[in-house]
Coordinates of C-alpha atoms in Angstrom, one line a residue:
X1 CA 22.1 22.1 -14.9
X2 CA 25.0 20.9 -13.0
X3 CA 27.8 19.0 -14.5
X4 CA 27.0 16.1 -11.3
X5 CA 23.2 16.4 -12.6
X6 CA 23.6 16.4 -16.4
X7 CA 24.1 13.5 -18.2
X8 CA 27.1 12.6 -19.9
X9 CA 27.4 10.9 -23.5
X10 CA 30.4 8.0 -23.3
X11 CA 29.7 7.1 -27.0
X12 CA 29.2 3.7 -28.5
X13 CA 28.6 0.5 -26.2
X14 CA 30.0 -2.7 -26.9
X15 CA 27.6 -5.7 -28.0
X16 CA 28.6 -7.8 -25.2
X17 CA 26.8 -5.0 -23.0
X18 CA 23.7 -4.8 -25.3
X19 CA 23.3 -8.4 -25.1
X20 CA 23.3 -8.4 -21.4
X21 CA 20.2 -6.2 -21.8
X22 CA 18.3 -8.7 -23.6
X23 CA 18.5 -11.3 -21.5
X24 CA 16.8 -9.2 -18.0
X25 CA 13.3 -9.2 -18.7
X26 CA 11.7 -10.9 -16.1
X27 CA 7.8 -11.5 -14.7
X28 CA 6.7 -7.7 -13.7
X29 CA 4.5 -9.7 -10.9
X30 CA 7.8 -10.7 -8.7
X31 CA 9.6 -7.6 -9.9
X32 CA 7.0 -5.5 -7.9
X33 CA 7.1 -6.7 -4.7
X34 CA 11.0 -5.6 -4.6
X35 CA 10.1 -2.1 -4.2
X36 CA 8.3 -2.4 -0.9
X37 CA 10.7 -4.6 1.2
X38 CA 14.1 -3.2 -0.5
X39 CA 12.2 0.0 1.8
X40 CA 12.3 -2.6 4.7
X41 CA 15.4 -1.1 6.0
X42 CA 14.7 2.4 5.4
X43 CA 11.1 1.8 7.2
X44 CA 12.7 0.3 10.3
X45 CA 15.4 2.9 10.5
X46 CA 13.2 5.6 10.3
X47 CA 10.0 4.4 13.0
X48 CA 13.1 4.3 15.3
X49 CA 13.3 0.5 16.8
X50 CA 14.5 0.7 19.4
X51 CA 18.4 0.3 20.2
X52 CA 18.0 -2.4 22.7
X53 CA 16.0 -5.0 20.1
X54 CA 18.7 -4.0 17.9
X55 CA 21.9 -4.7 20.1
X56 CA 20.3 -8.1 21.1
X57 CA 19.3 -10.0 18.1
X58 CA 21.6 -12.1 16.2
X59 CA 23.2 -9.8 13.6
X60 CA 26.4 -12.1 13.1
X61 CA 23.8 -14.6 12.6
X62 CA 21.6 -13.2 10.3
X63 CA 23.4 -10.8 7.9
X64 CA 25.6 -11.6 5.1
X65 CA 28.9 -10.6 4.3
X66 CA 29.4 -6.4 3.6
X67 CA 30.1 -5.0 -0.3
X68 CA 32.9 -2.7 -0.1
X69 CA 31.6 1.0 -1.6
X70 CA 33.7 2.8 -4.0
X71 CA 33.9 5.7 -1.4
X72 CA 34.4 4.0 1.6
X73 CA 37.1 4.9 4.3
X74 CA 37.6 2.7 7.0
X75 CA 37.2 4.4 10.1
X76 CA 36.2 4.3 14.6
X77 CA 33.1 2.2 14.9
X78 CA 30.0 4.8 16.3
X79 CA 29.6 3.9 20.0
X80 CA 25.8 3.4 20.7
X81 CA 24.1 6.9 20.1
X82 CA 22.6 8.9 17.6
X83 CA 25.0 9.4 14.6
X84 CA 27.3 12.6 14.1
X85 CA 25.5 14.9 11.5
X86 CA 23.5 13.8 8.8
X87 CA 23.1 10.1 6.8
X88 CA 22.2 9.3 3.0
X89 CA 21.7 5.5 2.4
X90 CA 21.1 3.9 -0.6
X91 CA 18.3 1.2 -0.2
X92 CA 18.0 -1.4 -3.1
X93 CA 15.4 -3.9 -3.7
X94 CA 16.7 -7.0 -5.8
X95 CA 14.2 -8.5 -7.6
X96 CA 16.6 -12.7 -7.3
X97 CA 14.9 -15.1 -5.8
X98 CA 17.3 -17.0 -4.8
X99 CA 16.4 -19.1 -1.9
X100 CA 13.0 -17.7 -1.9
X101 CA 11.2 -21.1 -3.6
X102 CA 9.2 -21.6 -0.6
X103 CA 6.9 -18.3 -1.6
X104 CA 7.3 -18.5 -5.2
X105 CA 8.1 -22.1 -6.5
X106 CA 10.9 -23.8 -7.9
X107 CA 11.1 -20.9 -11.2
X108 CA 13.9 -19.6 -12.7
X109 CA 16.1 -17.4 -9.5
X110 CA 19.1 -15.8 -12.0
X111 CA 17.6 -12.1 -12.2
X112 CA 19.4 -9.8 -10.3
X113 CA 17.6 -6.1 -10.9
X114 CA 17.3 -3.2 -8.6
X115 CA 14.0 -2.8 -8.7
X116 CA 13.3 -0.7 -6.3
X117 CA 16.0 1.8 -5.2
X118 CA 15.1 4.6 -2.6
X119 CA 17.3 7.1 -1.0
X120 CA 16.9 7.5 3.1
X121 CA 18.5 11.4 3.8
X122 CA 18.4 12.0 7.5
X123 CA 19.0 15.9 8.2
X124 CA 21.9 17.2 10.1
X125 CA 20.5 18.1 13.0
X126 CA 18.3 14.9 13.5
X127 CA 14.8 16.9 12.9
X128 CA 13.6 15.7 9.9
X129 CA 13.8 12.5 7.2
X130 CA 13.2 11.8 3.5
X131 CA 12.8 8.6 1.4
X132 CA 13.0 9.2 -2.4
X133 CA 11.9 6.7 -4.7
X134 CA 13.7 6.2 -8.2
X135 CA 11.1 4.6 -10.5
X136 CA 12.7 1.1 -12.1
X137 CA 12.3 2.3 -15.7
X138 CA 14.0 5.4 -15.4
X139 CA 16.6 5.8 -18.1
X140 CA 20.0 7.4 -16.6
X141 CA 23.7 7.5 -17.5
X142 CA 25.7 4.5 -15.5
X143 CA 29.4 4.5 -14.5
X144 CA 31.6 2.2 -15.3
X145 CA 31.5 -0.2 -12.7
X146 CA 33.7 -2.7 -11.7
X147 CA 32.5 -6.5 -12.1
X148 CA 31.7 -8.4 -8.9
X149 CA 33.8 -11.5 -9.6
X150 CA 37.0 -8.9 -9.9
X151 CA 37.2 -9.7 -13.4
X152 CA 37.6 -6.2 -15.1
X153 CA 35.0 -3.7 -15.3
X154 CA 31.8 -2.8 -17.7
X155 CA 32.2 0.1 -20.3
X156 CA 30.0 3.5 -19.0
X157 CA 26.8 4.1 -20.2
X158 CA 25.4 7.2 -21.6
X159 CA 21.5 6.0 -20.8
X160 CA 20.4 2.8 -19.4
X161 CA 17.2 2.1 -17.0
X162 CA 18.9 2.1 -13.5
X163 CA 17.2 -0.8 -12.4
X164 CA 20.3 -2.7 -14.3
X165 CA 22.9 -1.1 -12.2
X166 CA 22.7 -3.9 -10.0
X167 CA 23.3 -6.7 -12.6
X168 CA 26.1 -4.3 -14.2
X169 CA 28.6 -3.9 -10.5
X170 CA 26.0 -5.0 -7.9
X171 CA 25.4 -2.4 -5.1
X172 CA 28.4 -0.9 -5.5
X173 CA 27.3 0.1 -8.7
X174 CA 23.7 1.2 -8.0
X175 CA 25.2 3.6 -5.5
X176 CA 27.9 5.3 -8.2
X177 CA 25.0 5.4 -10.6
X178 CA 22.8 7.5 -7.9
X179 CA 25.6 9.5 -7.1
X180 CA 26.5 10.2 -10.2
X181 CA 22.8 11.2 -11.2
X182 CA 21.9 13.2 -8.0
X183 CA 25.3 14.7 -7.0
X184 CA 25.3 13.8 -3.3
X185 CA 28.0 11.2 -1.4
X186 CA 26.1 8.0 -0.4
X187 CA 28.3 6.2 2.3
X188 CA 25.7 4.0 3.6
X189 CA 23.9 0.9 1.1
X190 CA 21.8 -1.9 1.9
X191 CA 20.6 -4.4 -0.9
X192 CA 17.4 -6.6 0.1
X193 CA 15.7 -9.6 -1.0
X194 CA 11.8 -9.5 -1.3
X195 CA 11.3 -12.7 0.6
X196 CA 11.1 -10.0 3.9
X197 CA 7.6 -8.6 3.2
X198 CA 5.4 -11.6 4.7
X199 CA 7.4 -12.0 7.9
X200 CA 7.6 -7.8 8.8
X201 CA 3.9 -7.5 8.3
X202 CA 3.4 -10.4 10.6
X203 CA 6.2 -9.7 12.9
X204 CA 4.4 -6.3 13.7
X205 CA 0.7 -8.0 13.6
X206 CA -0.7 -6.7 10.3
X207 CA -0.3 -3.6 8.5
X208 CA -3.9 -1.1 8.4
X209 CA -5.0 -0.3 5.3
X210 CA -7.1 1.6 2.9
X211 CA -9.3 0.8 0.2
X212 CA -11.1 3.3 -1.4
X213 CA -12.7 1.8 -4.6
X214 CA -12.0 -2.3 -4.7
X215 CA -8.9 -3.6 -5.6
X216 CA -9.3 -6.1 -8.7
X217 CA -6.2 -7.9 -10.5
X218 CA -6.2 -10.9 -12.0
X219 CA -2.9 -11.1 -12.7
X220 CA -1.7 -11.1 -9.2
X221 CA -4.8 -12.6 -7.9
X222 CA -5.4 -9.9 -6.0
X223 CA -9.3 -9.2 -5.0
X224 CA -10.0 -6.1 -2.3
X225 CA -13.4 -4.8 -1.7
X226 CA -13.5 -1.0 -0.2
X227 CA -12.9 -0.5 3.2
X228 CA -10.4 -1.1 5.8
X229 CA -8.5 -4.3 5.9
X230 CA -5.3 -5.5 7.9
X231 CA -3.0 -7.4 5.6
X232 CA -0.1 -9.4 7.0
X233 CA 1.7 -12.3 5.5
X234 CA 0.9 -13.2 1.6
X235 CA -2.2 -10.5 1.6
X236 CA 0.3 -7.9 2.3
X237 CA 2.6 -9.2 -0.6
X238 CA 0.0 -9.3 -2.8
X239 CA -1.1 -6.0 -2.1
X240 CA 2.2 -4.5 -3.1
X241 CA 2.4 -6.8 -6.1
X242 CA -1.4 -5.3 -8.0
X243 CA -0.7 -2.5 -10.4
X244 CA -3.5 -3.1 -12.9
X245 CA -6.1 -2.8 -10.2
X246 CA -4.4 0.3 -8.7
X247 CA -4.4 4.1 -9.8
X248 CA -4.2 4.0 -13.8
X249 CA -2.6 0.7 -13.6
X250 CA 1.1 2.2 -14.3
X251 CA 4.3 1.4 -12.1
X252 CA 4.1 5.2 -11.4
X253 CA 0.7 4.8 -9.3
X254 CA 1.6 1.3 -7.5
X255 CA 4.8 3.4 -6.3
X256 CA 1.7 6.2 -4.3
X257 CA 0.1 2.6 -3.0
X258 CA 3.2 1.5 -1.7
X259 CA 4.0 4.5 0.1
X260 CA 0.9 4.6 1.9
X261 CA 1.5 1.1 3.1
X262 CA 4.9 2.3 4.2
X263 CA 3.5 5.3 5.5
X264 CA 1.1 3.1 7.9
X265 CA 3.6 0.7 8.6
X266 CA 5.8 3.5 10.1
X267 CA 2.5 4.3 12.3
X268 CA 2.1 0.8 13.6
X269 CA 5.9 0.2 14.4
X270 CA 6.2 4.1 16.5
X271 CA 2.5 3.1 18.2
X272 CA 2.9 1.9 21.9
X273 CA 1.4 -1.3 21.0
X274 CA 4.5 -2.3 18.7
X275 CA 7.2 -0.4 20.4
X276 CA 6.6 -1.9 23.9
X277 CA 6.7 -5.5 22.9
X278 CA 10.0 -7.0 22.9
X279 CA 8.6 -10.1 20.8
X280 CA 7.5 -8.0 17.9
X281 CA 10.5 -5.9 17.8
X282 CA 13.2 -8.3 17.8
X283 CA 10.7 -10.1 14.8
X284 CA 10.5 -6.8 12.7
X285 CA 14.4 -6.2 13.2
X286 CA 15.3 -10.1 12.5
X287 CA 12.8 -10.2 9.1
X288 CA 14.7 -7.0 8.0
X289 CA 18.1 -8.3 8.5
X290 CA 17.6 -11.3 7.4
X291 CA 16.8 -10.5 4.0
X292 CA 19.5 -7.6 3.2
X293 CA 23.2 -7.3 2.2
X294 CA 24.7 -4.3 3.7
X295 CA 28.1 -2.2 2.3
X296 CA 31.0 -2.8 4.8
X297 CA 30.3 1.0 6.2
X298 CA 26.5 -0.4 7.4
X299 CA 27.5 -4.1 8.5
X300 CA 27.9 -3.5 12.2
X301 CA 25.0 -3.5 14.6
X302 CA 26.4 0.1 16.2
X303 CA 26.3 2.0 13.4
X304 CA 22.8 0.5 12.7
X305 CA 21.6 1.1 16.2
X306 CA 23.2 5.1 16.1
X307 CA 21.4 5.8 12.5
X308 CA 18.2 4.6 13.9
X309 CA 18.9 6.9 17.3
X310 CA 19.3 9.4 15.2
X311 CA 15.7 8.6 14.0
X312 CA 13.9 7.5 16.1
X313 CA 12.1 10.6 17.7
X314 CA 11.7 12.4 14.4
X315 CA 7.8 13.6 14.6
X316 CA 5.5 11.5 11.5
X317 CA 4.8 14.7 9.6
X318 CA 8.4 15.2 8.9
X319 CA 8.9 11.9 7.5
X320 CA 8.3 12.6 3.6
X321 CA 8.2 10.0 1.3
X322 CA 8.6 10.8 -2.2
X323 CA 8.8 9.8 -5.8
X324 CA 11.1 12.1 -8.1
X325 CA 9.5 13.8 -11.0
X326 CA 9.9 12.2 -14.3
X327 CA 8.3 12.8 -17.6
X328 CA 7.8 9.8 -20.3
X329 CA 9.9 8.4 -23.2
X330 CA 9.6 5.9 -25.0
X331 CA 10.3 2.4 -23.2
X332 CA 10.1 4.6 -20.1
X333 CA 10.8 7.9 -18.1
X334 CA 13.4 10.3 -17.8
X335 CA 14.1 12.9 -14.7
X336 CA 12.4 16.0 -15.5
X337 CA 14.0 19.2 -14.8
X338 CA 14.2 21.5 -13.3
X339 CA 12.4 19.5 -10.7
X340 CA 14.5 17.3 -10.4
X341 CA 17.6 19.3 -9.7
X342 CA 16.0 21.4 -7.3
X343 CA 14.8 18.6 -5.5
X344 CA 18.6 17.4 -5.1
X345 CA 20.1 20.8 -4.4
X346 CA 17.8 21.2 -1.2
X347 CA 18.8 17.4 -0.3
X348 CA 22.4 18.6 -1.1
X349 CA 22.0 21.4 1.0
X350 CA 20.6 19.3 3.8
X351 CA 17.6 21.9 3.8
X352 CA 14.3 19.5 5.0
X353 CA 11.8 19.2 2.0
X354 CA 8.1 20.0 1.9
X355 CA 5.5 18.7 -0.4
X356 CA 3.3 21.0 -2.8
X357 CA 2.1 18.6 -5.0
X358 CA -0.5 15.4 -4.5
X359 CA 0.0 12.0 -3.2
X360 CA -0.4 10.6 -6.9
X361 CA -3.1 9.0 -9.1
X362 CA -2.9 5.5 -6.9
X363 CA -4.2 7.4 -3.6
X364 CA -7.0 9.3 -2.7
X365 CA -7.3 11.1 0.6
X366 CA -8.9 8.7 3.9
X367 CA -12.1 10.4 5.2
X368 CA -11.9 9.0 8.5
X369 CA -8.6 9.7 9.3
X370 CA -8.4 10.9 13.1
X371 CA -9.0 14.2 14.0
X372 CA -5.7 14.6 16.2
X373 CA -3.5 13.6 13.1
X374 CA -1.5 16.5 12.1
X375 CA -1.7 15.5 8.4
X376 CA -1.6 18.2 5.3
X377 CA -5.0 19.4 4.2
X378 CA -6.0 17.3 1.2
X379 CA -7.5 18.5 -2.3
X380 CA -10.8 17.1 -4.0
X381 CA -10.0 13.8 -4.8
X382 CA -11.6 14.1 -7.8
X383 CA -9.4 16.6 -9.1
X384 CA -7.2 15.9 -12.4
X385 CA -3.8 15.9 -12.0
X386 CA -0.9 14.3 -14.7
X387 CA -1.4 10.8 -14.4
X388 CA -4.9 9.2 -15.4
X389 CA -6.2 8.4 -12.4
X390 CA -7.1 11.1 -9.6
X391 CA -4.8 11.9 -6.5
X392 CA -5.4 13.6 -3.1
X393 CA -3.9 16.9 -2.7
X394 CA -1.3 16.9 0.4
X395 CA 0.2 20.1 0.1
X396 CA 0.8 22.6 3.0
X397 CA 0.8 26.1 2.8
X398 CA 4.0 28.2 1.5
X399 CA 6.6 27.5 3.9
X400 CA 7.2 30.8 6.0
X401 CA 10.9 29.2 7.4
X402 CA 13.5 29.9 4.0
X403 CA 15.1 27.2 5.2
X404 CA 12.4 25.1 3.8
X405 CA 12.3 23.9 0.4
X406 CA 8.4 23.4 -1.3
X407 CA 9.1 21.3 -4.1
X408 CA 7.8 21.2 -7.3
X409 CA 4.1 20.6 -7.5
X410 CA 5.0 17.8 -10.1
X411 CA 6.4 15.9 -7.1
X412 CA 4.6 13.4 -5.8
X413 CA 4.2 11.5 -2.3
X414 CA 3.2 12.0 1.4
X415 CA 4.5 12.2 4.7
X416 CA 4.3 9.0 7.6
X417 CA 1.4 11.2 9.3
X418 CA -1.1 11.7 6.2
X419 CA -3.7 8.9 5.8
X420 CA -4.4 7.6 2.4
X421 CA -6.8 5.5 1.1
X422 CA -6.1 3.5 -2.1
X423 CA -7.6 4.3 -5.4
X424 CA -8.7 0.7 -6.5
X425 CA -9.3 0.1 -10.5
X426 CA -12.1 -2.7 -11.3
X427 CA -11.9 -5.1 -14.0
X428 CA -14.0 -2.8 -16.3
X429 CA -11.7 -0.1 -16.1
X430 CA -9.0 -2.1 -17.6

């Protein structure tokens, strides 16, 4: 293992910092929802809005003030135009809700975990894109950050879940932390509210989806019966909230049903019907921006405009969305090796990625996806995998390019073009 990879012991930690930990639980039904809209900005970014909806709307407006990076550099603005070589951004889902009483109610807003946090690598040469989720219960080592307030800085840690790297420095700190654990430079970070989910699935007229056994949670109230639906508004949100009527009711298999709501909501926003209408556009960009804090390095609407360029004609099959592999512990998971390294290197090495595993236990394959769609050839659905519930097999023949890297099998997730379906869990199964 590399010494950027392995983790580093940095001995006792003082009380004040255990103490902090005691105090961040928080309702696992709001938490959820984070993961899915802090993936707002890397959805956007990579369906390739277009650069005229982005140079028009109110960004000065809209946006909040930057957070400085540890690595930044100041340096030329990007005129309009794809970006020079490649791009790793940090996207971070808080889970505050601040503000947000309108959809929630007047409850207790003081949380501030990352509980989603996803890393957008776009390849050198503009061909090919990957979005890697970091599960919220992964233990990792942390940095020591500096405080937000400028007060000092917290003591490094030699394990901690990384969803409380943003409470620890804020998204300065989230960043060090994923640099530190995947040992790649991250100059680009955007943190984002959860309050965006209703108004981008409306903004682009609903979001298609999947069901193929019905969806039943009681504790988010959600109810879906098999079939196709279109969510938009507070059916989409509570569609990324269920986990107990999804997969095997874990975190691990709501992460494969939110990917295949990302996944189709990267096909609506490339389709003709979304991409020549100015109106919906300019609404997609807007509910995105105006739920996000971007690092100084992002906060300027020509370096947003060249990343998505750079983006935008990227073909869906080599868009891959993936969760890294992790094995479990005790109050949660770890990174498991040497997947997980390897994974990293090929990022590292800005060699494009290729799936050789399923799309995880939440998802099963969509039998009537269209005939034209270029999408992996899927296992039984039936088939056991690791988790408890079943998963669709998305895997692709050995790559004949060395360039390529197959990952692991253990990795899980899908590309924009493969249609899912997900795999609900009744009330009897839980």
């Amino acid at each position: 293992m590399s010494d950027q990879l392995r983790p580093r012991s940095t001995g006792s930690r003082n009380l004040n910092t255990i103490a902090r930990h005691g105090r961040l639980k928080r309702s696992s039904a709001f938490k959820t929802v984070a993961r899915f809209v802090a993936a707002s900005l890397a959805v956007v970014l990579v369906s390739g809005v277009s650069v005229a909806a982005i140079a028009t709307f109110d960004v000065a407006a809209s946006a909040q003030d930057g957070v400085h990076l540890d690595n930044e550099t100041n340096g030329p603005v990007p005129q309009i135009g794809a970006i020079d070589g490649g791009v790793n951004m940090l996207v971070v889902g808080s889970d505050s809700r601040v503000g947000q009483d309108a959809i929630f109610g007047p409850e207790d807003s003081t949380g501030d975990l990352n509980d989603v946090t996803m890393l957008l690598h776009i390849s050198e040469d503009h061909t090919n894109a990957s979005v890697i989720s970091f599960p919220r219960d992964m233990f990792v080592p942390i940095p020591s950050c500096n405080k937000v307030d400028g007060s000092g800085s917290y003591n490094a840690m030699s394990r901690q879940k990384i969803n409380t790297t943003l409470t620890y420095g804020g998204l300065a700190c989230t960043v060090a932390t994923v640099e530190k654990l995947t040992g790649l430079s991250i100059p680009f970070a955007a943190e984002v509210q959860f309050s965006g989910v209703m108004a981008m699935s409306t903004a682009v007229g609903g979001v298609p989806v999947c069901v193929a056994e019905p969806i039943e949670d009681e504790y988010t109230s959600t109810f879906l019966a098999a079939g196709e639906h279109t969510l938009e508004g507070f059916e989409a949100l509570q569609f990324l909230r269920t986990r107990h009527g999804v997969g095997d009711g874990s975190d691990l298999t709501r992460i494969n049903n939110q990917q295949l709501f990302m996944s189709s909501l990267v096909r609506t926003i490339k389709s003709a019907d979304t991409l020549a209408d100015p109106t919906k556009v300019y609404s997609l960009a807007k509910a995105v921006t105006g739920n996000m804090r971007l690092s100084d390095s992002l906060n300027n609407v020509s370096v947003i405009a060249s990343i998505a360029v750079a983006l935008k004609d990227i073909d869906l099959s080599q868009v891959v969305f993936v969760q890294v592999p992790t094995g479990n512990v005790e109050g949660g998971v770890i990174p498991s090796q040497p997947a997980f390294e390897d994974m990293f290197t090929a990022v590292a090495a800005d060699e494009p990625i290729q799936l050789s595993g399923t799309t995880g236990g939440g998802t099963v394959a969509d039998p009537n996806a269209p005939v034209t769609e270029t999408a992996a050839p899927t296992a039984d659905p039936a088939a056991p995998t690791e988790t408890t519930a079943p998963a669709t097999d998305t895997s692709t023949p050995a790559a004949t390019d060395p360039s390529v890297s197959v990952l692991d099998d253990s990795v899980t997730g899908q590309t924009a073009a493969d249609y899912t379906c997900t795999s609900g869990r009744t009330l009897q199964d839980q």
